[in-house]
Amino acid sequence: MKRIYIFILMALSLSSCDDFLTVESDTGVTSLNYWKNASDLDAANYGLYATFRYNIANNSSVVYRDRGLPFDVLGIWTNPSNNDLSRGWTQTHGCINWNNEYKIVNEANLILDNIDRADLTGEQYNFFRGQALGLRAYVYFYMLQNWGDLPLIVHAEDVGMKARTPWQEVAERCIVDLREAISLLPVADELKDIEGNPITSKQAVSSGTCHAILAHLFAWKAALNKEPDLLKLAILECDSVIADQSYALANTIHEVCASVIPGNSREGILECDFKDTQYDVKGWGAYMAGFCQWWPIVPLTTPSTARRGLLISNSTVYKMFPDPDDQRRNEYFYKLDSMAKVSTVTTKGNAYVQKYQQIIIHESGSQKGQIKSYKANEIIIRLADIILLRAECKARTGDYAGARIDLNRIRNRAGVKDYAGTDADLQDEIQDEREREFFCEGISMRYFDCVRNGTYRERLRGKFKTLTEQDVKDGALFIPVGKMAFFNNTLMLQTPYWKANGYAY
């Protein structure tokens, strides 16, 4: 039943999203026939999760959209990482097209528009409404981080030409929706399905998930909209997550690689949950690890196997992880010190990334013995992220002592001693720690950190280093709107910076 329902929702999503600004919706068919009971909503929710997984974590555009990767050799990411987008992304390129994100929004809207038709218990109603509100808010937050202003669509039947809504208004709508979702949903440990069974997947939205998204949203809005008072709200949201007994840090960095990265650990807060099934498996090449990990993780490779894609030099790793006691040096990288002494004829001077350590191999067929996928969820938010975000916000509000406590909690977990530097350098050290902890992880995490902290000129590359304040005001830190959004839509406007830099249409 769920599979059939997913196909129906996907068809509706395609019909109303491929040209969502102009195509009339056919949701009347679904409204009349499929919104009757908890099983229907459960199937619709399952479809929402599947669309979320596919379009956020199994979509090459999301991977290629990252402009903040810390690697030395970037390959296909070179031009985006230099903010020289027109050299790599055409006017219809998937990375500047928001259709896939709006497919998720549309499926959430279908649930929200039709949930009142179904015969549900109060608990069931709260659960399904909370899931749709929470996931829609996260997707809108991700979109506004990328594009800035964008059309705000909150009903599946809301079709026709659309102008871009100021991102601040989109953020406010996300705040309202997340607060409602918090009132509807229990903590993660108390989530249950329609049969009363515990839900262990961190893909399911809980009140803690919503607090975590809110924390990031308040921190983003505080920085980019110059509303420092919102930092206090961000801290309060972090407090709620950190106090939630559903979550706990893994004890060691080895456990981060062995338990957190595979998914659904107690450190996880929001994840895309992949299974080794025909419908849910994520190919190994769709992971960031698929672009930077080879030997010794990938079968049938050797230390001398040619490495393509993303490469990071030993010297860059040592600079990023300067403390020899840092467990991440030898958990995220294979025998960093000894391999650094191997001839560069073999290593080319590059470290061997191994953060994603568990793999699935093909058991039969022509690819038998080759890598099929990683045993890994896409970790979007985990507890260490929220602890370091609170440290960042505390430092910005002058609570240096509190910031040090949070920072040291993550440093100590990695085997690193307490931070001994000055308060003046504390903010930079917190961002350094985020770069260390979340190396090769998350969705554009380092890029968004640089934008939020205003360190894009210092930490990013190419044209980021020479952006003027007017460039930033004109939207240089966002990405251009793809040409597809302008079809039959005279209300759509291009971001000013990108209209002058290769995307005027």
Short mmCIF file of C-alpha atoms in Angstrom, two decimals:
data_model
loop_
_atom_site.label_atom_id
_atom_site.label_comp_id
_atom_site.label_asym_id
_atom_site.label_seq_id
_atom_site.Cartn_x
_atom_site.Cartn_y
_atom_site.Cartn_z
CA MET A 1 0.00 0.00 0.00
CA LYS A 2 2.78 2.44 0.93
CA ARG A 3 4.59 1.86 -2.35
CA ILE A 4 1.43 2.53 -4.37
CA TYR A 5 0.75 5.64 -2.36
CA ILE A 6 4.26 6.95 -2.88
CA PHE A 7 3.86 6.66 -6.64
CA ILE A 8 0.58 8.60 -6.47
CA LEU A 9 2.16 11.37 -4.38
CA MET A 10 5.23 11.49 -6.60
CA ALA A 11 3.03 11.91 -9.65
CA LEU A 12 1.15 14.73 -7.94
CA SER A 13 4.40 16.31 -6.85
CA LEU A 14 5.76 16.23 -10.38
CA SER A 15 2.59 17.70 -11.86
CA SER A 16 2.50 20.60 -9.43
CA CYS A 17 6.24 21.21 -8.96
CA ASP A 18 8.00 20.79 -12.30
CA ASP A 19 6.40 24.08 -13.24
CA PHE A 20 4.80 24.84 -9.89
CA LEU A 21 4.34 28.48 -10.73
CA THR A 22 2.01 27.84 -13.66
CA VAL A 23 0.59 24.30 -13.67
CA GLU A 24 -2.78 23.66 -12.08
CA SER A 25 -2.89 20.95 -9.43
CA ASP A 26 -4.76 17.64 -9.65
CA THR A 27 -4.93 17.15 -5.91
CA GLY A 28 -8.70 16.83 -6.02
CA VAL A 29 -8.33 13.18 -6.98
CA THR A 30 -6.17 12.48 -3.97
CA SER A 31 -8.38 14.53 -1.68
CA LEU A 32 -11.46 12.54 -2.66
CA ASN A 33 -9.95 9.08 -2.60
CA TYR A 34 -6.99 8.78 -0.30
CA TRP A 35 -7.28 10.92 2.82
CA LYS A 36 -9.53 8.72 4.94
CA ASN A 37 -7.68 7.12 7.83
CA ALA A 38 -4.38 6.66 9.67
CA SER A 39 -3.12 4.15 7.12
CA ASP A 40 -3.54 6.71 4.34
CA LEU A 41 -1.65 9.35 6.34
CA ASP A 42 1.01 6.83 7.27
CA ALA A 43 1.55 6.02 3.60
CA ALA A 44 1.63 9.73 2.73
CA ASN A 45 4.16 10.34 5.50
CA TYR A 46 6.26 7.45 4.24
CA GLY A 47 6.19 9.06 0.80
CA LEU A 48 7.25 12.39 2.30
CA TYR A 49 10.24 10.72 3.95
CA ALA A 50 11.18 8.99 0.68
CA THR A 51 11.00 12.27 -1.25
CA PHE A 52 13.02 14.00 1.48
CA ARG A 53 15.72 11.31 1.32
CA TYR A 54 15.92 11.33 -2.45
CA ASN A 55 15.92 15.07 -3.01
CA ILE A 56 18.05 16.17 -0.06
CA ALA A 57 20.53 13.36 0.54
CA ASN A 58 20.52 11.26 -2.63
CA ASN A 59 20.55 14.12 -5.12
CA SER A 60 23.76 14.99 -6.89
CA SER A 61 22.77 18.67 -7.09
CA VAL A 62 22.81 18.97 -3.30
CA VAL A 63 26.26 17.38 -3.14
CA TYR A 64 27.68 19.52 -5.95
CA ARG A 65 26.11 22.69 -4.50
CA ASP A 66 28.53 22.76 -1.57
CA ARG A 67 30.92 25.70 -1.96
CA GLY A 68 32.88 25.28 1.26
CA LEU A 69 34.75 21.99 0.99
CA PRO A 70 38.20 22.08 2.69
CA PHE A 71 39.99 19.86 0.16
CA ASP A 72 43.09 20.89 -1.80
CA VAL A 73 42.05 19.30 -5.08
CA LEU A 74 38.40 20.03 -5.80
CA GLY A 75 37.70 18.73 -9.29
CA ILE A 76 34.12 19.56 -10.26
CA TRP A 77 33.79 21.78 -7.16
CA THR A 78 36.58 24.14 -8.27
CA ASN A 79 34.48 26.87 -9.92
CA PRO A 80 31.67 26.81 -7.32
CA SER A 81 34.27 26.95 -4.53
CA ASN A 82 35.69 30.09 -6.18
CA ASN A 83 32.15 31.54 -6.48
CA ASP A 84 32.80 31.62 -10.21
CA LEU A 85 29.51 29.89 -10.91
CA SER A 86 28.86 30.80 -14.55
CA ARG A 87 32.03 28.91 -15.53
CA GLY A 88 30.57 25.64 -14.29
CA TRP A 89 26.82 25.96 -13.89
CA THR A 90 24.65 26.71 -16.93
CA GLN A 91 21.47 28.75 -16.58
CA THR A 92 19.44 25.54 -16.30
CA HIS A 93 21.94 23.59 -14.16
CA GLY A 94 20.44 21.45 -11.41
CA CYS A 95 22.48 23.18 -8.72
CA ILE A 96 20.63 26.47 -9.23
CA ASN A 97 17.24 24.84 -9.78
CA TRP A 98 14.97 24.54 -6.72
CA ASN A 99 12.44 22.12 -8.22
CA ASN A 100 13.60 19.15 -6.16
CA GLU A 101 13.27 21.08 -2.90
CA TYR A 102 9.77 22.21 -3.86
CA LYS A 103 8.77 18.58 -4.45
CA ILE A 104 9.34 18.00 -0.74
CA VAL A 105 7.44 21.17 0.12
CA ASN A 106 4.57 20.08 -2.10
CA GLU A 107 4.25 16.67 -0.45
CA ALA A 108 4.28 18.27 2.99
CA ASN A 109 1.60 20.70 1.78
CA LEU A 110 -0.54 17.82 0.51
CA ILE A 111 -0.54 16.30 3.98
CA LEU A 112 -1.20 19.60 5.74
CA ASP A 113 -4.01 20.51 3.34
CA ASN A 114 -5.79 17.15 3.65
CA ILE A 115 -5.10 15.85 7.13
CA ASP A 116 -8.43 17.15 8.45
CA ARG A 117 -10.24 14.80 6.05
CA ALA A 118 -8.89 11.70 7.76
CA ASP A 119 -10.37 9.89 10.75
CA LEU A 120 -7.47 10.13 13.20
CA THR A 121 -6.91 10.02 16.93
CA GLY A 122 -5.51 13.17 18.47
CA GLU A 123 -2.10 11.54 18.84
CA GLN A 124 -2.07 10.43 15.20
CA TYR A 125 -3.14 13.88 14.00
CA ASN A 126 -0.39 15.56 16.04
CA PHE A 127 2.24 13.16 14.75
CA PHE A 128 1.48 13.50 11.04
CA ARG A 129 0.98 17.26 11.18
CA GLY A 130 4.19 17.66 13.17
CA GLN A 131 6.19 15.61 10.64
CA ALA A 132 4.96 17.69 7.70
CA LEU A 133 5.53 21.02 9.47
CA GLY A 134 8.99 20.05 10.68
CA LEU A 135 10.32 18.70 7.39
CA ARG A 136 8.83 21.57 5.39
CA ALA A 137 10.46 24.08 7.75
CA TYR A 138 13.84 22.40 7.44
CA VAL A 139 13.63 22.39 3.64
CA TYR A 140 12.62 26.05 3.51
CA PHE A 141 15.49 26.88 5.85
CA TYR A 142 17.92 25.01 3.60
CA MET A 143 16.51 26.85 0.57
CA LEU A 144 16.76 30.32 2.08
CA GLN A 145 20.35 29.59 3.08
CA ASN A 146 21.08 28.83 -0.58
CA TRP A 147 18.90 31.29 -2.50
CA GLY A 148 17.89 33.96 -0.01
CA ASP A 149 14.48 35.23 -1.17
CA LEU A 150 12.22 32.54 -2.63
CA PRO A 151 8.51 31.84 -3.28
CA LEU A 152 6.71 30.82 -0.11
CA ILE A 153 4.20 28.09 -0.96
CA VAL A 154 2.19 26.70 1.95
CA HIS A 155 -0.76 25.10 0.11
CA ALA A 156 -0.65 22.52 -2.66
CA GLU A 157 -3.38 24.38 -4.54
CA ASP A 158 -1.45 27.66 -4.45
CA VAL A 159 -0.43 27.78 -8.11
CA GLY A 160 0.23 30.49 -10.65
CA MET A 161 2.90 33.13 -11.02
CA LYS A 162 4.92 33.74 -7.88
CA ALA A 163 7.31 36.45 -6.77
CA ARG A 164 10.15 35.82 -4.36
CA THR A 165 9.25 36.33 -0.72
CA PRO A 166 11.95 38.05 1.37
CA TRP A 167 13.91 35.32 3.11
CA GLN A 168 13.26 36.96 6.46
CA GLU A 169 9.51 36.35 5.99
CA VAL A 170 10.16 32.75 4.97
CA ALA A 171 12.23 32.36 8.13
CA GLU A 172 9.40 33.77 10.24
CA ARG A 173 6.99 31.25 8.75
CA CYS A 174 9.46 28.47 9.56
CA ILE A 175 9.65 29.71 13.15
CA VAL A 176 5.86 29.64 13.50
CA ASP A 177 5.64 26.15 12.00
CA LEU A 178 8.46 24.75 14.11
CA ARG A 179 6.95 26.11 17.29
CA GLU A 180 3.64 24.49 16.40
CA ALA A 181 5.41 21.22 15.63
CA ILE A 182 7.11 21.36 19.04
CA SER A 183 3.68 21.64 20.67
CA LEU A 184 2.47 18.62 18.72
CA LEU A 185 5.39 16.21 18.98
CA PRO A 186 7.03 14.34 21.87
CA VAL A 187 10.74 13.98 22.43
CA ALA A 188 12.53 11.45 20.23
CA ASP A 189 12.48 8.67 22.84
CA GLU A 190 8.68 8.85 22.98
CA LEU A 191 7.90 8.84 19.25
CA LYS A 192 5.62 5.97 18.23
CA ASP A 193 4.12 4.75 14.96
CA ILE A 194 0.39 4.21 14.35
CA GLU A 195 0.63 0.73 15.86
CA GLY A 196 2.23 2.04 19.03
CA ASN A 197 5.74 0.80 18.27
CA PRO A 198 8.75 2.99 19.18
CA ILE A 199 10.28 4.92 16.28
CA THR A 200 14.07 4.76 16.36
CA SER A 201 14.80 6.46 13.03
CA LYS A 202 16.23 9.97 13.38
CA GLN A 203 14.54 10.79 10.09
CA ALA A 204 11.30 11.09 12.04
CA VAL A 205 10.78 14.59 13.40
CA SER A 206 10.53 15.01 17.17
CA SER A 207 10.25 18.09 19.35
CA GLY A 208 14.03 17.91 19.74
CA THR A 209 14.49 17.98 15.97
CA CYS A 210 12.45 21.17 15.78
CA HIS A 211 14.35 22.82 18.62
CA ALA A 212 17.59 22.02 16.79
CA ILE A 213 16.39 23.49 13.48
CA LEU A 214 15.14 26.55 15.33
CA ALA A 215 18.52 26.99 16.99
CA HIS A 216 20.25 27.10 13.61
CA LEU A 217 17.56 29.33 12.13
CA PHE A 218 17.81 31.89 14.95
CA ALA A 219 21.60 31.90 14.70
CA TRP A 220 21.39 32.41 10.93
CA LYS A 221 18.86 35.22 11.18
CA ALA A 222 20.80 36.87 14.01
CA ALA A 223 23.89 37.05 11.84
CA LEU A 224 22.56 37.78 8.36
CA ASN A 225 19.73 40.09 9.38
CA LYS A 226 21.78 41.77 12.10
CA GLU A 227 19.43 40.81 14.94
CA PRO A 228 21.85 39.98 17.79
CA ASP A 229 18.99 39.56 20.27
CA LEU A 230 18.06 36.36 18.43
CA LEU A 231 21.29 34.79 19.71
CA LYS A 232 19.62 34.46 23.11
CA LEU A 233 16.76 32.55 21.50
CA ALA A 234 19.23 30.35 19.64
CA ILE A 235 20.92 29.53 22.96
CA LEU A 236 17.57 28.65 24.55
CA GLU A 237 16.77 26.28 21.67
CA CYS A 238 20.20 24.68 22.04
CA ASP A 239 19.53 24.34 25.78
CA SER A 240 16.32 22.43 25.03
CA VAL A 241 18.13 19.99 22.75
CA ILE A 242 21.10 19.45 25.06
CA ALA A 243 18.80 18.85 28.04
CA ASP A 244 16.72 16.32 26.07
CA GLN A 245 17.55 12.88 27.46
CA SER A 246 16.83 11.36 24.05
CA TYR A 247 20.28 12.54 22.96
CA ALA A 248 23.79 11.77 24.16
CA LEU A 249 27.27 12.22 22.78
CA ALA A 250 29.14 9.13 21.69
CA ASN A 251 31.98 8.47 24.12
CA THR A 252 34.83 8.50 21.61
CA ILE A 253 35.60 9.51 18.04
CA HIS A 254 35.88 5.82 17.21
CA GLU A 255 32.21 5.52 18.22
CA VAL A 256 31.38 8.51 16.02
CA CYS A 257 32.68 6.58 13.01
CA ALA A 258 31.42 3.19 14.16
CA SER A 259 27.96 4.16 15.44
CA VAL A 260 27.01 7.78 14.71
CA ILE A 261 27.86 7.86 10.99
CA PRO A 262 25.96 4.59 10.28
CA GLY A 263 22.91 6.33 11.69
CA ASN A 264 20.16 6.45 14.28
CA SER A 265 22.52 6.75 17.24
CA ARG A 266 21.71 8.71 20.35
CA GLU A 267 23.91 11.52 19.06
CA GLY A 268 21.81 11.88 15.91
CA ILE A 269 19.05 14.50 15.77
CA LEU A 270 18.02 14.78 12.08
CA GLU A 271 19.14 12.28 9.45
CA CYS A 272 18.16 10.86 6.10
CA ASP A 273 17.76 7.19 6.93
CA PHE A 274 18.94 4.81 4.21
CA LYS A 275 18.47 1.03 4.09
CA ASP A 276 20.03 -1.60 1.86
CA THR A 277 16.83 -2.24 -0.07
CA GLN A 278 15.78 -1.86 -3.68
CA TYR A 279 13.96 1.38 -2.94
CA ASP A 280 16.07 3.03 -0.24
CA VAL A 281 19.70 2.23 -0.94
CA LYS A 282 21.96 5.19 -1.64
CA GLY A 283 24.74 4.41 -4.09
CA TRP A 284 28.24 4.81 -2.73
CA GLY A 285 29.05 7.49 -5.28
CA ALA A 286 26.21 9.68 -3.95
CA TYR A 287 27.97 10.10 -0.60
CA MET A 288 30.59 12.78 -0.15
CA ALA A 289 32.79 9.88 0.91
CA GLY A 290 32.39 8.47 -2.58
CA PHE A 291 34.43 11.40 -3.90
CA CYS A 292 37.27 11.31 -1.38
CA GLN A 293 37.61 7.78 0.03
CA TRP A 294 39.49 5.01 -1.79
CA TRP A 295 42.01 2.66 -0.21
CA PRO A 296 41.74 1.13 2.37
CA ILE A 297 37.94 1.44 2.52
CA VAL A 298 36.98 0.72 -1.09
CA PRO A 299 37.56 -2.93 -2.07
CA LEU A 300 39.96 -3.84 -4.87
CA THR A 301 42.09 -0.71 -4.35
CA THR A 302 45.65 -0.24 -3.14
CA PRO A 303 47.63 2.70 -1.72
CA SER A 304 48.74 3.44 -5.28
CA THR A 305 45.28 3.38 -6.83
CA ALA A 306 44.67 6.62 -8.71
CA ARG A 307 42.40 8.86 -6.67
CA ARG A 308 39.95 11.16 -8.39
CA GLY A 309 37.57 13.82 -7.15
CA LEU A 310 38.46 15.37 -3.80
CA LEU A 311 41.98 15.20 -2.39
CA ILE A 312 43.39 16.63 0.81
CA SER A 313 47.13 16.87 1.44
CA ASN A 314 48.82 15.62 4.57
CA SER A 315 50.00 19.17 5.28
CA THR A 316 46.41 20.48 5.18
CA VAL A 317 45.25 17.74 7.55
CA TYR A 318 48.06 18.54 9.99
CA LYS A 319 47.12 22.21 9.86
CA MET A 320 43.46 21.40 10.43
CA PHE A 321 44.19 18.91 13.24
CA PRO A 322 47.34 20.34 14.90
CA ASP A 323 47.07 18.40 18.17
CA PRO A 324 48.83 15.00 17.87
CA ASP A 325 46.46 13.60 20.51
CA ASP A 326 43.38 14.41 18.43
CA GLN A 327 41.66 11.06 17.83
CA ARG A 328 40.12 12.39 14.64
CA ARG A 329 43.52 12.34 12.93
CA ASN A 330 43.55 8.56 12.90
CA GLU A 331 39.81 7.89 12.82
CA TYR A 332 38.94 10.24 9.96
CA PHE A 333 42.23 9.44 8.14
CA TYR A 334 44.02 6.13 7.76
CA LYS A 335 47.27 6.01 9.77
CA LEU A 336 47.94 9.68 9.11
CA ASP A 337 51.46 9.84 10.55
CA SER A 338 52.86 6.64 9.06
CA MET A 339 51.22 7.14 5.65
CA ALA A 340 52.64 10.68 5.54
CA LYS A 341 56.10 9.08 5.55
CA VAL A 342 55.36 6.84 2.57
CA SER A 343 56.87 7.94 -0.74
CA THR A 344 54.89 10.58 -2.57
CA VAL A 345 55.22 8.37 -5.63
CA THR A 346 52.55 6.26 -3.92
CA THR A 347 50.58 8.82 -1.93
CA LYS A 348 51.03 11.96 -4.06
CA GLY A 349 51.33 13.68 -0.69
CA ASN A 350 47.64 13.20 0.10
CA ALA A 351 45.98 11.74 3.19
CA TYR A 352 43.70 8.69 2.97
CA VAL A 353 40.23 9.66 4.17
CA GLN A 354 38.31 6.94 6.02
CA LYS A 355 35.58 8.62 8.07
CA TYR A 356 32.89 6.43 6.51
CA GLN A 357 34.30 3.06 7.49
CA GLN A 358 31.46 0.57 6.99
CA ILE A 359 30.51 -0.51 3.49
CA ILE A 360 28.05 -2.72 1.67
CA ILE A 361 29.41 -4.80 -1.21
CA HIS A 362 27.71 -6.45 -4.14
CA GLU A 363 27.18 -10.09 -3.24
CA SER A 364 26.59 -11.35 -6.76
CA GLY A 365 26.52 -10.42 -10.43
CA SER A 366 29.12 -8.67 -12.54
CA GLN A 367 29.99 -6.26 -9.69
CA LYS A 368 30.45 -8.95 -7.05
CA GLY A 369 33.00 -7.85 -4.47
CA GLN A 370 32.80 -4.19 -5.44
CA ILE A 371 31.43 -1.47 -3.20
CA LYS A 372 27.67 -0.95 -3.42
CA SER A 373 27.05 1.62 -0.72
CA TYR A 374 28.11 2.86 2.68
CA LYS A 375 26.38 1.79 5.86
CA ALA A 376 25.70 5.40 6.63
CA ASN A 377 22.84 7.81 7.01
CA GLU A 378 23.15 11.40 5.85
CA ILE A 379 23.69 13.10 9.21
CA ILE A 380 22.14 16.56 8.95
CA ILE A 381 22.19 17.57 12.63
CA ARG A 382 23.79 15.77 15.57
CA LEU A 383 24.29 16.72 19.19
CA ALA A 384 27.92 17.82 18.78
CA ASP A 385 26.68 20.34 16.19
CA ILE A 386 24.22 21.87 18.66
CA ILE A 387 26.79 21.99 21.47
CA LEU A 388 29.26 23.85 19.26
CA LEU A 389 26.51 26.10 17.92
CA ARG A 390 25.68 27.06 21.51
CA ALA A 391 29.36 27.75 22.11
CA GLU A 392 29.40 30.04 19.08
CA CYS A 393 26.29 31.92 20.20
CA LYS A 394 27.55 32.24 23.77
CA ALA A 395 30.84 33.68 22.55
CA ARG A 396 28.94 36.21 20.46
CA THR A 397 26.94 37.32 23.50
CA GLY A 398 30.07 37.67 25.64
CA ASP A 399 29.58 34.50 27.69
CA TYR A 400 33.13 33.32 27.09
CA ALA A 401 33.19 31.00 30.07
CA GLY A 402 30.06 29.21 28.91
CA ALA A 403 31.41 29.03 25.36
CA ARG A 404 34.63 27.44 26.60
CA ILE A 405 32.72 24.76 28.50
CA ASP A 406 30.82 23.73 25.38
CA LEU A 407 33.89 23.92 23.16
CA ASN A 408 35.96 21.86 25.58
CA ARG A 409 33.28 19.20 25.81
CA ILE A 410 33.77 18.41 22.13
CA ARG A 411 37.55 18.85 22.24
CA ASN A 412 37.86 16.52 25.23
CA ARG A 413 35.73 13.87 23.56
CA ALA A 414 38.31 13.88 20.74
CA GLY A 415 41.21 13.54 23.20
CA VAL A 416 42.22 17.21 22.96
CA LYS A 417 42.95 19.34 26.03
CA ASP A 418 40.93 22.40 27.01
CA TYR A 419 41.24 25.50 24.87
CA ALA A 420 43.97 27.71 26.34
CA GLY A 421 43.75 30.66 23.96
CA THR A 422 42.32 34.13 24.43
CA ASP A 423 38.69 35.21 24.38
CA ALA A 424 39.52 37.30 21.32
CA ASP A 425 40.38 34.15 19.39
CA LEU A 426 37.62 31.99 20.84
CA GLN A 427 35.13 32.54 18.03
CA ASP A 428 37.65 31.42 15.42
CA GLU A 429 38.59 28.40 17.52
CA ILE A 430 34.96 27.32 17.75
CA GLN A 431 34.65 27.49 13.98
CA ASP A 432 37.93 25.57 13.65
CA GLU A 433 36.50 22.92 15.93
CA ARG A 434 33.36 22.66 13.83
CA GLU A 435 35.53 22.16 10.75
CA ARG A 436 37.46 19.41 12.50
CA GLU A 437 34.48 17.62 13.99
CA PHE A 438 32.27 17.67 10.89
CA PHE A 439 34.91 17.09 8.24
CA CYS A 440 33.32 15.43 5.19
CA GLU A 441 29.91 15.48 6.88
CA GLY A 442 26.63 17.33 6.70
CA ILE A 443 24.99 19.38 3.95
CA SER A 444 27.06 22.46 2.98
CA MET A 445 27.88 22.73 6.68
CA ARG A 446 31.25 24.46 6.41
CA TYR A 447 29.96 26.90 3.80
CA PHE A 448 26.96 27.89 5.90
CA ASP A 449 29.26 28.25 8.93
CA CYS A 450 31.47 30.66 6.98
CA VAL A 451 28.49 32.73 5.87
CA ARG A 452 26.93 32.80 9.34
CA ASN A 453 30.21 33.75 10.99
CA GLY A 454 31.15 36.28 8.33
CA THR A 455 34.46 34.49 7.66
CA TYR A 456 33.93 33.77 3.98
CA ARG A 457 36.73 36.13 2.88
CA GLU A 458 39.22 34.48 5.25
CA ARG A 459 38.22 30.83 4.86
CA LEU A 460 36.79 30.44 1.37
CA ARG A 461 38.48 30.82 -2.00
CA GLY A 462 38.62 32.79 -5.22
CA LYS A 463 36.05 35.52 -5.63
CA PHE A 464 34.79 35.09 -2.07
CA LYS A 465 37.97 36.81 -0.91
CA THR A 466 37.31 39.99 -2.87
CA LEU A 467 33.58 40.45 -2.29
CA THR A 468 32.60 43.99 -1.36
CA GLU A 469 29.89 44.82 1.15
CA GLN A 470 27.69 45.86 -1.78
CA ASP A 471 28.29 42.47 -3.44
CA VAL A 472 27.13 40.74 -0.28
CA LYS A 473 24.11 43.03 -0.02
CA ASP A 474 23.29 42.17 -3.63
CA GLY A 475 23.27 38.46 -2.85
CA ALA A 476 26.75 37.22 -3.78
CA LEU A 477 26.70 34.66 -0.95
CA PHE A 478 23.53 33.08 -2.27
CA ILE A 479 23.25 31.23 -5.57
CA PRO A 480 21.42 32.47 -8.66
CA VAL A 481 17.87 31.47 -9.47
CA GLY A 482 17.76 28.94 -12.29
CA LYS A 483 16.16 29.85 -15.58
CA MET A 484 13.33 27.33 -15.15
CA ALA A 485 11.79 29.49 -12.41
CA PHE A 486 11.29 32.29 -14.96
CA PHE A 487 9.22 30.24 -17.41
CA ASN A 488 5.75 31.81 -17.69
CA ASN A 489 6.43 33.82 -14.56
CA THR A 490 6.90 37.54 -15.06
CA LEU A 491 7.04 38.11 -11.28
CA MET A 492 10.32 36.26 -10.83
CA LEU A 493 13.46 38.38 -10.35
CA GLN A 494 17.11 37.37 -10.42
CA THR A 495 19.41 38.04 -7.48
CA PRO A 496 21.11 41.39 -8.33
CA TYR A 497 24.69 40.14 -7.98
CA TRP A 498 24.06 37.17 -10.26
CA LYS A 499 22.13 39.20 -12.79
CA ALA A 500 25.37 41.07 -13.34
CA ASN A 501 27.51 37.91 -13.23
CA GLY A 502 26.24 35.51 -15.86
CA TYR A 503 22.60 34.89 -15.02
CA ALA A 504 20.62 37.69 -16.63
CA TYR A 505 17.57 36.27 -18.39
#
